[in-house]
Backbone as JSON Lines, residues from 0, in Angstrom:
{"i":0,"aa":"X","n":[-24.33,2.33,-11.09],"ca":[-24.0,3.73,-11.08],"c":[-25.08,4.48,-11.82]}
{"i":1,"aa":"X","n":[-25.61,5.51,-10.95],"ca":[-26.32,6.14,-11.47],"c":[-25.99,7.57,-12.62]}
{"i":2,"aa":"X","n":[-27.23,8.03,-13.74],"ca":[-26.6,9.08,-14.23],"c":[-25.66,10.51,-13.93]}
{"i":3,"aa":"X","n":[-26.08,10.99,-12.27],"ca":[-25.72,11.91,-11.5],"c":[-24.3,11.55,-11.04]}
{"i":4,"aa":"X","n":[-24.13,10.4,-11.1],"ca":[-22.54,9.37,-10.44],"c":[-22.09,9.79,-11.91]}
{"i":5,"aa":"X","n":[-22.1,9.41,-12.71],"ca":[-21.47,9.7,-14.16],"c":[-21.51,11.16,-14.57]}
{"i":6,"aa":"X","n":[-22.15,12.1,-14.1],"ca":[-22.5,13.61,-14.58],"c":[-21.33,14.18,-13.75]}
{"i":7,"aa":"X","n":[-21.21,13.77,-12.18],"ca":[-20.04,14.7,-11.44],"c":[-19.24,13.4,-11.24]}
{"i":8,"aa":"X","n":[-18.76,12.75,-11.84],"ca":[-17.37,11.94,-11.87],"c":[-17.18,10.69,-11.06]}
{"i":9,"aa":"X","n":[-18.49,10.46,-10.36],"ca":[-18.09,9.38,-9.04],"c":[-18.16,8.28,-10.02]}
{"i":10,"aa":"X","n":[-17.69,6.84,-9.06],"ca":[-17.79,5.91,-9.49],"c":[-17.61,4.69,-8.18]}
{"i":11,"aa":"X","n":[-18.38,3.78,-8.32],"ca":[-18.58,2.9,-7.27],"c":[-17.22,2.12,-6.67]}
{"i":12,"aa":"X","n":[-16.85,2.0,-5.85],"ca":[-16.04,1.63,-5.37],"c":[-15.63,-0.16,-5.57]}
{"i":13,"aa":"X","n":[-14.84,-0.71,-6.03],"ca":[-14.76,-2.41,-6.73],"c":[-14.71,-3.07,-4.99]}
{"i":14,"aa":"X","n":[-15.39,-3.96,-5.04],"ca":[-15.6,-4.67,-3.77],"c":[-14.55,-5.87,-3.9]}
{"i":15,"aa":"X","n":[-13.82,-6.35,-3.39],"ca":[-12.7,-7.19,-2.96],"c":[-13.47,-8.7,-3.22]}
{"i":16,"aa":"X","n":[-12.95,-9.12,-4.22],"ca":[-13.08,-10.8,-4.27],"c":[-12.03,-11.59,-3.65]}
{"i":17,"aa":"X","n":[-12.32,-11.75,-2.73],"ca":[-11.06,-12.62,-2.17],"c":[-11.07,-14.17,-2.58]}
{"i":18,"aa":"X","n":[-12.15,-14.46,-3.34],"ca":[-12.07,-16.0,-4.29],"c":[-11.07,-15.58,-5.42]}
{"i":19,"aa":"X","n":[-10.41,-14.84,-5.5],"ca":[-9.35,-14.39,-6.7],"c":[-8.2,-15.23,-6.37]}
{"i":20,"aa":"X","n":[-7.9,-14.87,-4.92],"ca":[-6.75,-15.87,-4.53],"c":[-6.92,-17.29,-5.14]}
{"i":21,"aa":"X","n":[-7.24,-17.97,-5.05],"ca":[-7.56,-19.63,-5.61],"c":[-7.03,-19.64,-7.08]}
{"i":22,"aa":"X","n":[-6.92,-18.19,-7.56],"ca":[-6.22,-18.25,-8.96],"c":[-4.6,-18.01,-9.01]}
{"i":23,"aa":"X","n":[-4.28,-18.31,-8.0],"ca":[-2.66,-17.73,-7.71],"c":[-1.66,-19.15,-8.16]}
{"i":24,"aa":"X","n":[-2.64,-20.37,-7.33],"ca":[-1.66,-21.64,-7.99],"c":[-1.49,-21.64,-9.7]}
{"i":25,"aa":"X","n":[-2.25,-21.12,-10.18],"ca":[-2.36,-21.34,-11.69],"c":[-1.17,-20.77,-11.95]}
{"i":26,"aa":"X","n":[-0.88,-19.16,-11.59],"ca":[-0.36,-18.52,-12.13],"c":[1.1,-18.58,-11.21]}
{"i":27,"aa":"X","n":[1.01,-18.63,-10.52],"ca":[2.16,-19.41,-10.35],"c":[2.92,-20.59,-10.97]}
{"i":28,"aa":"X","n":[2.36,-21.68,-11.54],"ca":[2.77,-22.65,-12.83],"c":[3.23,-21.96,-14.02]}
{"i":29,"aa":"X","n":[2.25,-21.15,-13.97],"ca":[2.42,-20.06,-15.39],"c":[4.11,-19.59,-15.25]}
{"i":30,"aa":"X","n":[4.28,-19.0,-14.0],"ca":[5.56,-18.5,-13.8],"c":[6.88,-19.07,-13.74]}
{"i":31,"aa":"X","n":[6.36,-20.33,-12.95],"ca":[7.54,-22.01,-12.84],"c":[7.57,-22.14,-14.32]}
{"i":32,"aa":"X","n":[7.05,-22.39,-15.48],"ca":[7.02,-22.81,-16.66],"c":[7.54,-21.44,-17.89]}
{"i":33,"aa":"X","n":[7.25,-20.37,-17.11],"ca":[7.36,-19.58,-18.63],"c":[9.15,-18.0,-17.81]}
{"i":34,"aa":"X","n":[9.2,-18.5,-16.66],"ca":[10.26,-17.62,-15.85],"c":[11.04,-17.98,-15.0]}
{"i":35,"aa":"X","n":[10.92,-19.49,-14.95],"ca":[11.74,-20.19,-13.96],"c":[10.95,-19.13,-12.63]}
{"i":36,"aa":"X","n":[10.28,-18.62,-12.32],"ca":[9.92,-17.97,-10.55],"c":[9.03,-19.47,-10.06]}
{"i":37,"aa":"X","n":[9.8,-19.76,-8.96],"ca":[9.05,-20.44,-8.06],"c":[8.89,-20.4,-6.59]}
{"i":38,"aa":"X","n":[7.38,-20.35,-5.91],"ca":[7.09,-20.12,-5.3],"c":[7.9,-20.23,-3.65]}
{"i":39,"aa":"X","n":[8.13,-19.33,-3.0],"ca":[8.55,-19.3,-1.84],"c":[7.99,-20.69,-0.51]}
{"i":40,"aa":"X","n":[6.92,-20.49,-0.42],"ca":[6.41,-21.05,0.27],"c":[5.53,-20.03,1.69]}
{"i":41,"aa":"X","n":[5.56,-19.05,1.43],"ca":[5.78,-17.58,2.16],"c":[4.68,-16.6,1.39]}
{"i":42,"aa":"X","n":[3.67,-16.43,2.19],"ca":[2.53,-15.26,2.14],"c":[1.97,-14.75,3.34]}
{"i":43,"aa":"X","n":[1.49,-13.7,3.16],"ca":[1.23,-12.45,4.36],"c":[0.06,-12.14,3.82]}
{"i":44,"aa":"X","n":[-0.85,-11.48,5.03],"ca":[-1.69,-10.81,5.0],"c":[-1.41,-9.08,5.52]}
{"i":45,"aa":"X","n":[-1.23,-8.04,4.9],"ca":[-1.11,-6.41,5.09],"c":[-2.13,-5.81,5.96]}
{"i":46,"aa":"X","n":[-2.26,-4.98,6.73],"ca":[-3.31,-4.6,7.63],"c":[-3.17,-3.34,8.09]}
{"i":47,"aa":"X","n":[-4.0,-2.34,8.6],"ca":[-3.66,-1.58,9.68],"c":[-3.38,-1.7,10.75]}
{"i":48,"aa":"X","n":[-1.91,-1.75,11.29],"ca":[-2.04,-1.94,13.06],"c":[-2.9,-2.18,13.96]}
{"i":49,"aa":"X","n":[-3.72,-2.77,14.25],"ca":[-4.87,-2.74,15.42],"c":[-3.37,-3.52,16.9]}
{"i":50,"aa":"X","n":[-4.47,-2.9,17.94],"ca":[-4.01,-3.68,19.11],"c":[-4.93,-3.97,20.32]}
{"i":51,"aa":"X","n":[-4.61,-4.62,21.28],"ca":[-5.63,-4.89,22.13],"c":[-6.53,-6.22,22.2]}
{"i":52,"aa":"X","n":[-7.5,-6.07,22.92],"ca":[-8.11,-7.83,22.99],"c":[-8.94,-8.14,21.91]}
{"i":53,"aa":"X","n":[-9.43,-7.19,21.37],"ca":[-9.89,-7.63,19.94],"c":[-8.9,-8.42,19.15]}
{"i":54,"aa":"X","n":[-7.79,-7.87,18.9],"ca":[-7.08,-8.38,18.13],"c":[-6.46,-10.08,18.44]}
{"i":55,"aa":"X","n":[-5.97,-9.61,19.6],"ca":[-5.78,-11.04,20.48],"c":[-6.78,-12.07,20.36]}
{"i":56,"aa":"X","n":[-7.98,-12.02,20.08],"ca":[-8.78,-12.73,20.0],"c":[-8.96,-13.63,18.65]}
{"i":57,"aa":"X","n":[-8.72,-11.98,18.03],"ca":[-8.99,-12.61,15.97],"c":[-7.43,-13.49,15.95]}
{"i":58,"aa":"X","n":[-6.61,-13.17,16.45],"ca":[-4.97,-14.03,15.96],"c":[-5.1,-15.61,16.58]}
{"i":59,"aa":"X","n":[-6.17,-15.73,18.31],"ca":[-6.52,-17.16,18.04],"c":[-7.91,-17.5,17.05]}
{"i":60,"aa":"X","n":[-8.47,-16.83,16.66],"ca":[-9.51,-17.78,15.86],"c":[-8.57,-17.89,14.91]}
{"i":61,"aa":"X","n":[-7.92,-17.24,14.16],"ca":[-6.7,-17.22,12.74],"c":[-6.2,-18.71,13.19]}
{"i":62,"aa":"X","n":[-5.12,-18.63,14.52],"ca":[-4.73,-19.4,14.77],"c":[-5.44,-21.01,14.49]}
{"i":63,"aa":"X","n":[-6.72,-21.1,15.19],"ca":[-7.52,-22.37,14.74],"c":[-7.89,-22.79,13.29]}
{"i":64,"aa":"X","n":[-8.27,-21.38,12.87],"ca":[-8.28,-21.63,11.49],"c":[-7.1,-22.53,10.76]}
{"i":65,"aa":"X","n":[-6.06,-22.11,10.81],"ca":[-4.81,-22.88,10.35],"c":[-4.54,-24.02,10.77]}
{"i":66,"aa":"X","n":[-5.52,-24.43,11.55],"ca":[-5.21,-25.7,11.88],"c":[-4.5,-26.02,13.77]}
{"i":67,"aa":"X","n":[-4.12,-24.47,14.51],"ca":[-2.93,-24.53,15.5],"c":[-1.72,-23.95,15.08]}
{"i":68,"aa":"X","n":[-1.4,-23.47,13.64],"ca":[-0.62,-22.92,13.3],"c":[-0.25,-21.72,13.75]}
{"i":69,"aa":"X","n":[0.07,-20.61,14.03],"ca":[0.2,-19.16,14.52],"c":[0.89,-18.52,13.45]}
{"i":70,"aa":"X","n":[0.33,-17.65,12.91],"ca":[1.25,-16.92,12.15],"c":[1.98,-16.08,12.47]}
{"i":71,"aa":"X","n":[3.38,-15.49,12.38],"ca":[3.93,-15.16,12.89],"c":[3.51,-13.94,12.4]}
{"i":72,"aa":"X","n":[3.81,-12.62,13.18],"ca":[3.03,-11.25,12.98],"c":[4.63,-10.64,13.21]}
{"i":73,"aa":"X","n":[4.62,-9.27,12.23],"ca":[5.33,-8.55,11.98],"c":[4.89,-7.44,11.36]}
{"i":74,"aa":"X","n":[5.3,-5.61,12.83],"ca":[4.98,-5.09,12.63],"c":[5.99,-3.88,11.16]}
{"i":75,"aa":"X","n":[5.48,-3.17,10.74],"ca":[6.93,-2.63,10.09],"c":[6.98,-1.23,10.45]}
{"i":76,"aa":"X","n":[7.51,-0.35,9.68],"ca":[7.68,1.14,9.91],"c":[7.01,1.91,9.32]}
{"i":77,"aa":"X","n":[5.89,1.19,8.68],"ca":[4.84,1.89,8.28],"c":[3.56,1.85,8.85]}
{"i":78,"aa":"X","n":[3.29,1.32,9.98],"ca":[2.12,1.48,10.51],"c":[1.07,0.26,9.98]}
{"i":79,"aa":"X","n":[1.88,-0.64,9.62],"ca":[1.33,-1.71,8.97],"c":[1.51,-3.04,9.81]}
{"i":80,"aa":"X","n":[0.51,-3.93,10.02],"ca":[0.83,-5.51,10.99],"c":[0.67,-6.54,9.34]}
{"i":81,"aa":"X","n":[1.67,-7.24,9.91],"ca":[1.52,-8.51,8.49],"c":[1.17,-9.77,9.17]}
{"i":82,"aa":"X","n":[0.56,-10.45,8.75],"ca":[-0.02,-11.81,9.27],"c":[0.77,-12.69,8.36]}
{"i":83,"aa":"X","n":[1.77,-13.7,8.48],"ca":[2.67,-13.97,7.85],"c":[2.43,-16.05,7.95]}
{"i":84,"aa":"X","n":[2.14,-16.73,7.01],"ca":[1.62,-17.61,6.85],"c":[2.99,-18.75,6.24]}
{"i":85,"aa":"X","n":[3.2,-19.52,6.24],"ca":[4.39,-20.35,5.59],"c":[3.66,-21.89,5.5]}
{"i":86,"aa":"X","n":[4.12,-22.37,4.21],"ca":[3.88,-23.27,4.02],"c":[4.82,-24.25,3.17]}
{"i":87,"aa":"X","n":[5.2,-25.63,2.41],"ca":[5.91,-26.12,1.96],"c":[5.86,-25.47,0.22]}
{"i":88,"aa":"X","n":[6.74,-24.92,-0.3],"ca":[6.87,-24.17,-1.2],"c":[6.12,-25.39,-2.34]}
{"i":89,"aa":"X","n":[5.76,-26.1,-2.41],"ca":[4.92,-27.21,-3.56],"c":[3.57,-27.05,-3.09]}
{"i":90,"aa":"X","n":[3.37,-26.93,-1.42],"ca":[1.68,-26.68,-1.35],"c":[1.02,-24.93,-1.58]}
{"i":91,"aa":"X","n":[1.49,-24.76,-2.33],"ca":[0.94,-23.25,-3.35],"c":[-1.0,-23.66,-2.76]}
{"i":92,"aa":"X","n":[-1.48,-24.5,-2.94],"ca":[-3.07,-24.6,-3.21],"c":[-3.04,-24.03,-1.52]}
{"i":93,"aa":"X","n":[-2.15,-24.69,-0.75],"ca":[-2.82,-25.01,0.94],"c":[-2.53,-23.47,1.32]}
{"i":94,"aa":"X","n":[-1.42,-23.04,0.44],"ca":[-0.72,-21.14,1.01],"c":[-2.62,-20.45,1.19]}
{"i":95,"aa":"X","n":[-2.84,-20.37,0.05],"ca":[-3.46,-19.35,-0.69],"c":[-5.11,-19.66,0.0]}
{"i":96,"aa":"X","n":[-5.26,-21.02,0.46],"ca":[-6.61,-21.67,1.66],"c":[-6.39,-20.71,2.82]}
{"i":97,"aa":"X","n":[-5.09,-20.8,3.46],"ca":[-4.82,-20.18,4.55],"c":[-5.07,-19.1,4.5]}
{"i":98,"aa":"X","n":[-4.13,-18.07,3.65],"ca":[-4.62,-16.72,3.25],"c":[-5.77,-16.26,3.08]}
{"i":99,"aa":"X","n":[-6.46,-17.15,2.34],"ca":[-8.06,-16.72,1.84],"c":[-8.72,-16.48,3.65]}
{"i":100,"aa":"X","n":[-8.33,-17.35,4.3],"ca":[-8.98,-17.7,6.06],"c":[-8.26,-16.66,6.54]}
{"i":101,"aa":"X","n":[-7.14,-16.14,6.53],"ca":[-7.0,-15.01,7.21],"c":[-7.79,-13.66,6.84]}
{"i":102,"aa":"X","n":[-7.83,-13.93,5.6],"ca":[-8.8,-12.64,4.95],"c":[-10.12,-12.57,5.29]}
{"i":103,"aa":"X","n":[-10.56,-13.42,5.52],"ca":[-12.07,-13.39,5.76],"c":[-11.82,-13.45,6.96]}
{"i":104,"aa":"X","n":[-11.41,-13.93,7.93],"ca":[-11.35,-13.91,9.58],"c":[-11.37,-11.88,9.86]}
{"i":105,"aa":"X","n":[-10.26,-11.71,9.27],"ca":[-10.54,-10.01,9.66],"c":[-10.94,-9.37,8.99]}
{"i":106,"aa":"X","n":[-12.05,-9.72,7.43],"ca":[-13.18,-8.64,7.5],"c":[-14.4,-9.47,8.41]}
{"i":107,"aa":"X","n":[-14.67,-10.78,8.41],"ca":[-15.62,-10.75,9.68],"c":[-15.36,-9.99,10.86]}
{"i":108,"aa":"X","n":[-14.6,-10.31,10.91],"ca":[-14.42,-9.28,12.36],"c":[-14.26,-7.7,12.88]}
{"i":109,"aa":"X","n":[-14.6,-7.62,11.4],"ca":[-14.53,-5.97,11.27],"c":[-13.63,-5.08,10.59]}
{"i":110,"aa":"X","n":[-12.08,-5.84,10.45],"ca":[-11.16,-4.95,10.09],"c":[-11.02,-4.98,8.42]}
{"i":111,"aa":"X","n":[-12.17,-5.2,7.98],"ca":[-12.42,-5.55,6.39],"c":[-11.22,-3.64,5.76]}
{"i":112,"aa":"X","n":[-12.0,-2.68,6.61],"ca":[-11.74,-1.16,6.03],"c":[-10.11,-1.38,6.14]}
{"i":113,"aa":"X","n":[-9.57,-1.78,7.26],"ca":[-7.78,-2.01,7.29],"c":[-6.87,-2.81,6.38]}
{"i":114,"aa":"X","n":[-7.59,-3.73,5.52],"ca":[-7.0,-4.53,4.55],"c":[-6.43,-4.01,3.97]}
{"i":115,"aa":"X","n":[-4.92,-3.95,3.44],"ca":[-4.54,-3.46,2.54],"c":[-3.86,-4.33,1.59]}
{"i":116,"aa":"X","n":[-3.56,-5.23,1.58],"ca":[-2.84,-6.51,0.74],"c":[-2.3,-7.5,0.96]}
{"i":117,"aa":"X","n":[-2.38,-8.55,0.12],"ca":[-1.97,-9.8,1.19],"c":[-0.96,-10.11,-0.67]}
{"i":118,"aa":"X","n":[-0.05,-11.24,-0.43],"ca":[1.17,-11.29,-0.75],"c":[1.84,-12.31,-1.05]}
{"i":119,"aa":"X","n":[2.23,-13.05,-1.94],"ca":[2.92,-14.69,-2.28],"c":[4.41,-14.24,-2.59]}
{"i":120,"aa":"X","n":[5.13,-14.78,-2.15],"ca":[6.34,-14.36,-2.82],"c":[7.05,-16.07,-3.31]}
{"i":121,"aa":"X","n":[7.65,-15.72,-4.53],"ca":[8.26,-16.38,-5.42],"c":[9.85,-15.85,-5.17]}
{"i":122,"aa":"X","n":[10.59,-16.92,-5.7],"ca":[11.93,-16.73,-6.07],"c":[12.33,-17.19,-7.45]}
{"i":123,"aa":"X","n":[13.32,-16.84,-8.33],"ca":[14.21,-17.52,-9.32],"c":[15.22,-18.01,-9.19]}
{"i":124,"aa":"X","n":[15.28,-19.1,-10.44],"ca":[16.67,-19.7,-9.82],"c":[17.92,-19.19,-9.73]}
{"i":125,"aa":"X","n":[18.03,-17.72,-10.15],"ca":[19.05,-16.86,-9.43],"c":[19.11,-16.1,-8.76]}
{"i":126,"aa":"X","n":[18.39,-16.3,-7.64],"ca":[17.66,-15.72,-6.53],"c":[16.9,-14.08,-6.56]}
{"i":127,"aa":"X","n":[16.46,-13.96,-7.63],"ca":[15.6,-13.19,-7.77],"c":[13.97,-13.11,-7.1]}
{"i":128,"aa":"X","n":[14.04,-11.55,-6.36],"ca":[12.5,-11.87,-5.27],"c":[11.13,-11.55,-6.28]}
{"i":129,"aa":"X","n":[10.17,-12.21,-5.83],"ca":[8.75,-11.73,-6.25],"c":[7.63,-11.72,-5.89]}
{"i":130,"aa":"X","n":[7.02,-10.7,-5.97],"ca":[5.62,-11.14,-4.73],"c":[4.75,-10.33,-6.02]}
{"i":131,"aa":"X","n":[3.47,-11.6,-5.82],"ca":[2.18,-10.97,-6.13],"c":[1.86,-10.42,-5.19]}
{"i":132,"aa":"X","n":[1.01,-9.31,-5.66],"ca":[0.23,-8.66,-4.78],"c":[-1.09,-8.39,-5.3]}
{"i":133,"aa":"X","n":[-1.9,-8.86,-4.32],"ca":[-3.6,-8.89,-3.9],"c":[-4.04,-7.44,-3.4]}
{"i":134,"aa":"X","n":[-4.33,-6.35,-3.98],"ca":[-5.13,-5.33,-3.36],"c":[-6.25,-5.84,-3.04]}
{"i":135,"aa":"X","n":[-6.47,-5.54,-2.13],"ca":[-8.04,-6.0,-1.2],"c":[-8.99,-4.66,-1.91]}
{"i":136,"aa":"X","n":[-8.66,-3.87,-1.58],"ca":[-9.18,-2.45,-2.06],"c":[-10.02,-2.06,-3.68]}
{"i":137,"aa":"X","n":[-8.96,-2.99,-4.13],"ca":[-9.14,-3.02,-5.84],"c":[-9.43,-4.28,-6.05]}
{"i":138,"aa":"X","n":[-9.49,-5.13,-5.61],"ca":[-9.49,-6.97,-6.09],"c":[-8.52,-7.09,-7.23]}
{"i":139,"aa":"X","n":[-7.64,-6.97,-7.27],"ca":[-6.51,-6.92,-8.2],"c":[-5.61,-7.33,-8.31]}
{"i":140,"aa":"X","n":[-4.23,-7.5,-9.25],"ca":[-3.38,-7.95,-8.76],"c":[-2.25,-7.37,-9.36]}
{"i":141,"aa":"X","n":[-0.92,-7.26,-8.92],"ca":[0.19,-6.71,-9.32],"c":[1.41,-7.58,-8.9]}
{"i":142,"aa":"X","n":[2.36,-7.79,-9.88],"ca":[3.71,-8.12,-9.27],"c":[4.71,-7.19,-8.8]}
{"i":143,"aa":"X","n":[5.68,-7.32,-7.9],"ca":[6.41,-6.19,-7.32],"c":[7.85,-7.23,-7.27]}
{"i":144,"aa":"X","n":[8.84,-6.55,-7.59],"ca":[9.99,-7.22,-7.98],"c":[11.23,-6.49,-8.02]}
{"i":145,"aa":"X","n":[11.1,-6.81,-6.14],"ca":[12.56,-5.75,-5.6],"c":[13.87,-5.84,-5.95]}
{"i":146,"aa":"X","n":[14.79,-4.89,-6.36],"ca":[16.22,-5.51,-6.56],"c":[17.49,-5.14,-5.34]}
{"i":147,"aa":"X","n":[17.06,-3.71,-4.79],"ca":[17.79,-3.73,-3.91],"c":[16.84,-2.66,-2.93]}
{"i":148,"aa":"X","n":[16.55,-3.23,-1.85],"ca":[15.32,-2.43,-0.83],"c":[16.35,-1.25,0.09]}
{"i":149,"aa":"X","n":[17.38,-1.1,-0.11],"ca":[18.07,0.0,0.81],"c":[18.08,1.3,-0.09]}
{"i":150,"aa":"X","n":[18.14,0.7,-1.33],"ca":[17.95,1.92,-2.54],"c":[16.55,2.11,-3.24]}
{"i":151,"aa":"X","n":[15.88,1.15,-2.66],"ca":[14.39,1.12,-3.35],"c":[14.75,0.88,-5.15]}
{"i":152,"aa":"X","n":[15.06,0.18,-5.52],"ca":[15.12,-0.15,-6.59],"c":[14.24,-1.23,-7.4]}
{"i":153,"aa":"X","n":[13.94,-1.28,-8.46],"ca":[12.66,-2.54,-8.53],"c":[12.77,-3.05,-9.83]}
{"i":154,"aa":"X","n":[12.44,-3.96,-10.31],"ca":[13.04,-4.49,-11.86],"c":[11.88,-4.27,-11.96]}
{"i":155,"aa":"X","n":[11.16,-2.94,-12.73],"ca":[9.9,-2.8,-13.67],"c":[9.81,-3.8,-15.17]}
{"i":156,"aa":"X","n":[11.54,-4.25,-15.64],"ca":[10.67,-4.94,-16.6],"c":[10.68,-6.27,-16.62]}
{"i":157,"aa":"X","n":[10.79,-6.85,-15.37],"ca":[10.63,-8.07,-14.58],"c":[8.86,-8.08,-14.4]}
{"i":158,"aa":"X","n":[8.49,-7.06,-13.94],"ca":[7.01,-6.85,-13.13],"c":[6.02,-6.69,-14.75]}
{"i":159,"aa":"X","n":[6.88,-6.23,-15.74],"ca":[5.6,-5.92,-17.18],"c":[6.01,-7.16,-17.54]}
{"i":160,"aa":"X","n":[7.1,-7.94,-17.46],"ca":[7.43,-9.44,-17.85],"c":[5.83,-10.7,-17.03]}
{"i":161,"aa":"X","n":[5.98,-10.19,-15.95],"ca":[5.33,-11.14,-15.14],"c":[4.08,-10.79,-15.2]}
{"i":162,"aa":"X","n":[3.63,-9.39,-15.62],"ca":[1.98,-8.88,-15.98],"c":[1.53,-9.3,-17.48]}
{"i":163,"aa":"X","n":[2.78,-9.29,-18.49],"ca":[1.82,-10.27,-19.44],"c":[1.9,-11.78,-19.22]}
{"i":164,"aa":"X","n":[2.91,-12.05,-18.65],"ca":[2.75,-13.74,-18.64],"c":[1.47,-14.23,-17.44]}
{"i":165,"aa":"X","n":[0.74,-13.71,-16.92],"ca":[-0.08,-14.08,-15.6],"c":[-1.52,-13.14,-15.68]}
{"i":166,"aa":"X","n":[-1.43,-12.43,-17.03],"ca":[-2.66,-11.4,-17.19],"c":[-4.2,-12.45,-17.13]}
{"i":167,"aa":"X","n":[-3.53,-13.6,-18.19],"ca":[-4.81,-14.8,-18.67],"c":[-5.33,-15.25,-17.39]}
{"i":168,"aa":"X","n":[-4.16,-15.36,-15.91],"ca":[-4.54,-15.96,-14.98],"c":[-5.09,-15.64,-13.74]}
{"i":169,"aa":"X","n":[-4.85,-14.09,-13.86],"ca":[-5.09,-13.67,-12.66],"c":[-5.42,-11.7,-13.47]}
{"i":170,"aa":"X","n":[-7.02,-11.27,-12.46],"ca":[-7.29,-10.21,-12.52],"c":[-6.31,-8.94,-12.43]}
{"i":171,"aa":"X","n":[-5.57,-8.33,-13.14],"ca":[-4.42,-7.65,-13.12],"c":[-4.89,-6.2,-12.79]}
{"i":172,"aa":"X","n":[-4.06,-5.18,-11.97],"ca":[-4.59,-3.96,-11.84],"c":[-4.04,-3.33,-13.33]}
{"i":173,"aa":"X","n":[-5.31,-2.49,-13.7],"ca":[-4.34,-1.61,-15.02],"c":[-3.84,-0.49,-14.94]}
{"i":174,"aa":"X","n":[-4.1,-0.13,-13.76],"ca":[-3.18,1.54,-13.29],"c":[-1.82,0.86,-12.78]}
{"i":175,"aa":"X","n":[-0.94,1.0,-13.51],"ca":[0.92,0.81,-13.16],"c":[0.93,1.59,-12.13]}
{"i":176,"aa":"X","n":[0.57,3.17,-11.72],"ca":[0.58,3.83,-10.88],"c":[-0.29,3.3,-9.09]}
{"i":177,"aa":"X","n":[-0.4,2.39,-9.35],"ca":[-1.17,1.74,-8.36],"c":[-0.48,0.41,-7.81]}
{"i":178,"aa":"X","n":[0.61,0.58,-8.4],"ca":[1.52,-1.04,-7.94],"c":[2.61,-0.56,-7.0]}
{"i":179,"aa":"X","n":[1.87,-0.09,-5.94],"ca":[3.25,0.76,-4.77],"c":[3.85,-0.68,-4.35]}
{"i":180,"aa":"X","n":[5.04,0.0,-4.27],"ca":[5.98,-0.95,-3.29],"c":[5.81,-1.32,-2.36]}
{"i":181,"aa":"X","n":[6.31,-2.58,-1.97],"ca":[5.73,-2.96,-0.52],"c":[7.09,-3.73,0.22]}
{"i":182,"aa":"X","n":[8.06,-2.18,0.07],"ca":[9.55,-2.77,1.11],"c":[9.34,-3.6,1.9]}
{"i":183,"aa":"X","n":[10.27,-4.99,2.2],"ca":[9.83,-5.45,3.33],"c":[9.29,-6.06,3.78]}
{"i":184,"aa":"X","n":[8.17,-6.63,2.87],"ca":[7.04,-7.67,2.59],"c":[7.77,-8.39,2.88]}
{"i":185,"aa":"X","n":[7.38,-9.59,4.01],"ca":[7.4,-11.21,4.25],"c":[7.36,-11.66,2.8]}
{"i":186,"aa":"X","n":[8.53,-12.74,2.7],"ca":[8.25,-13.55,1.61],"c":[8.87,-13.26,0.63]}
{"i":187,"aa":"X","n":[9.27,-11.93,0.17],"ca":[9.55,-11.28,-1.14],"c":[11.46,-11.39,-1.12]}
């Protein structure tokens, strides 16, 4: 950043590490060990809607990527497509491989600008939901921790519970105002 970037207020935009994911098994242990939350087995990739043969195309390379797997796609009411990934709730390492391959499959392919978050969701053993969340945008991370989605309700001190226990492990966003909800999320 230059002095003129600092004189009228700009500031460079944080470029998306998507090697961040690979830090999710950690902190997920962190969570099995210090909150009873354990992992779903259940992560998504967030997107802008695209349609057409482009897309058709990127969902079989995705597809190969996984091995033949297909992820199941789900659009919502926000103008959003989720790329929805499942795996055996103990292979946390193999979730977050997959994910990382869906992420890079659609910014190679262009739809890097449509990323909007990709997603692990955890449960407790009293069935309490939880999803990290990966801003692509910010390389960041936030927990979101719905209690009842018809009222939009959210256990905030579930989510400052789970932001200091997972801060050591994973890049945390520090704007609270930046941890939007994500009704609806696969997994959560």
């Amino acid at each position: 950043m230059g002095i003129l970037d600092a004189i009228f207020g700009r500031s460079k935009q944080v470029q998306p590490n998507l090697d961040a994911l690979f830090a999710l098994p950690t902190a997920a242990l962190t969570l099995e060990a210090s909150a009873q939350m354990h992992p779903s087995g259940v992560g998504a990739v967030c997107f802008r809607q695209v349609e057409g043969a482009p897309f058709a195309r990127l969902k079989a390379d995705v597809t190969t990527l996984l091995g033949g797997s297909e992820p199941e796609q789900v659009n919502d009411d926000f103008g959003y497509t989720w790329l929805v990934v499942k795996r055996q709730p103990e292979q946390m390492s193999e979730l977050c491989t997959d994910l990382h391959a869906v992420n890079s499959t659609l910014e190679e392919a262009g739809f890097g600008p449509s990323l909007l978050c990709t997603t692990i969701g955890l449960r407790s053993d009293d069935g309490r939901g939880l999803a990290l969340v990966y801003l692509y945008k910010r390389g960041t991370f936030y927990p979101f921790a719905p209690v009842d989605a018809r009222r939009q309700d959210r256990d905030n001190a579930l989510e400052l519970q789970v932001r200091a226990l997972v801060g050591g492990d994973l890049p945390i966003e520090p704007d609270v105002a930046r941890w939007f909800p994500v009704w609806g999320a696969p997994g959560v």
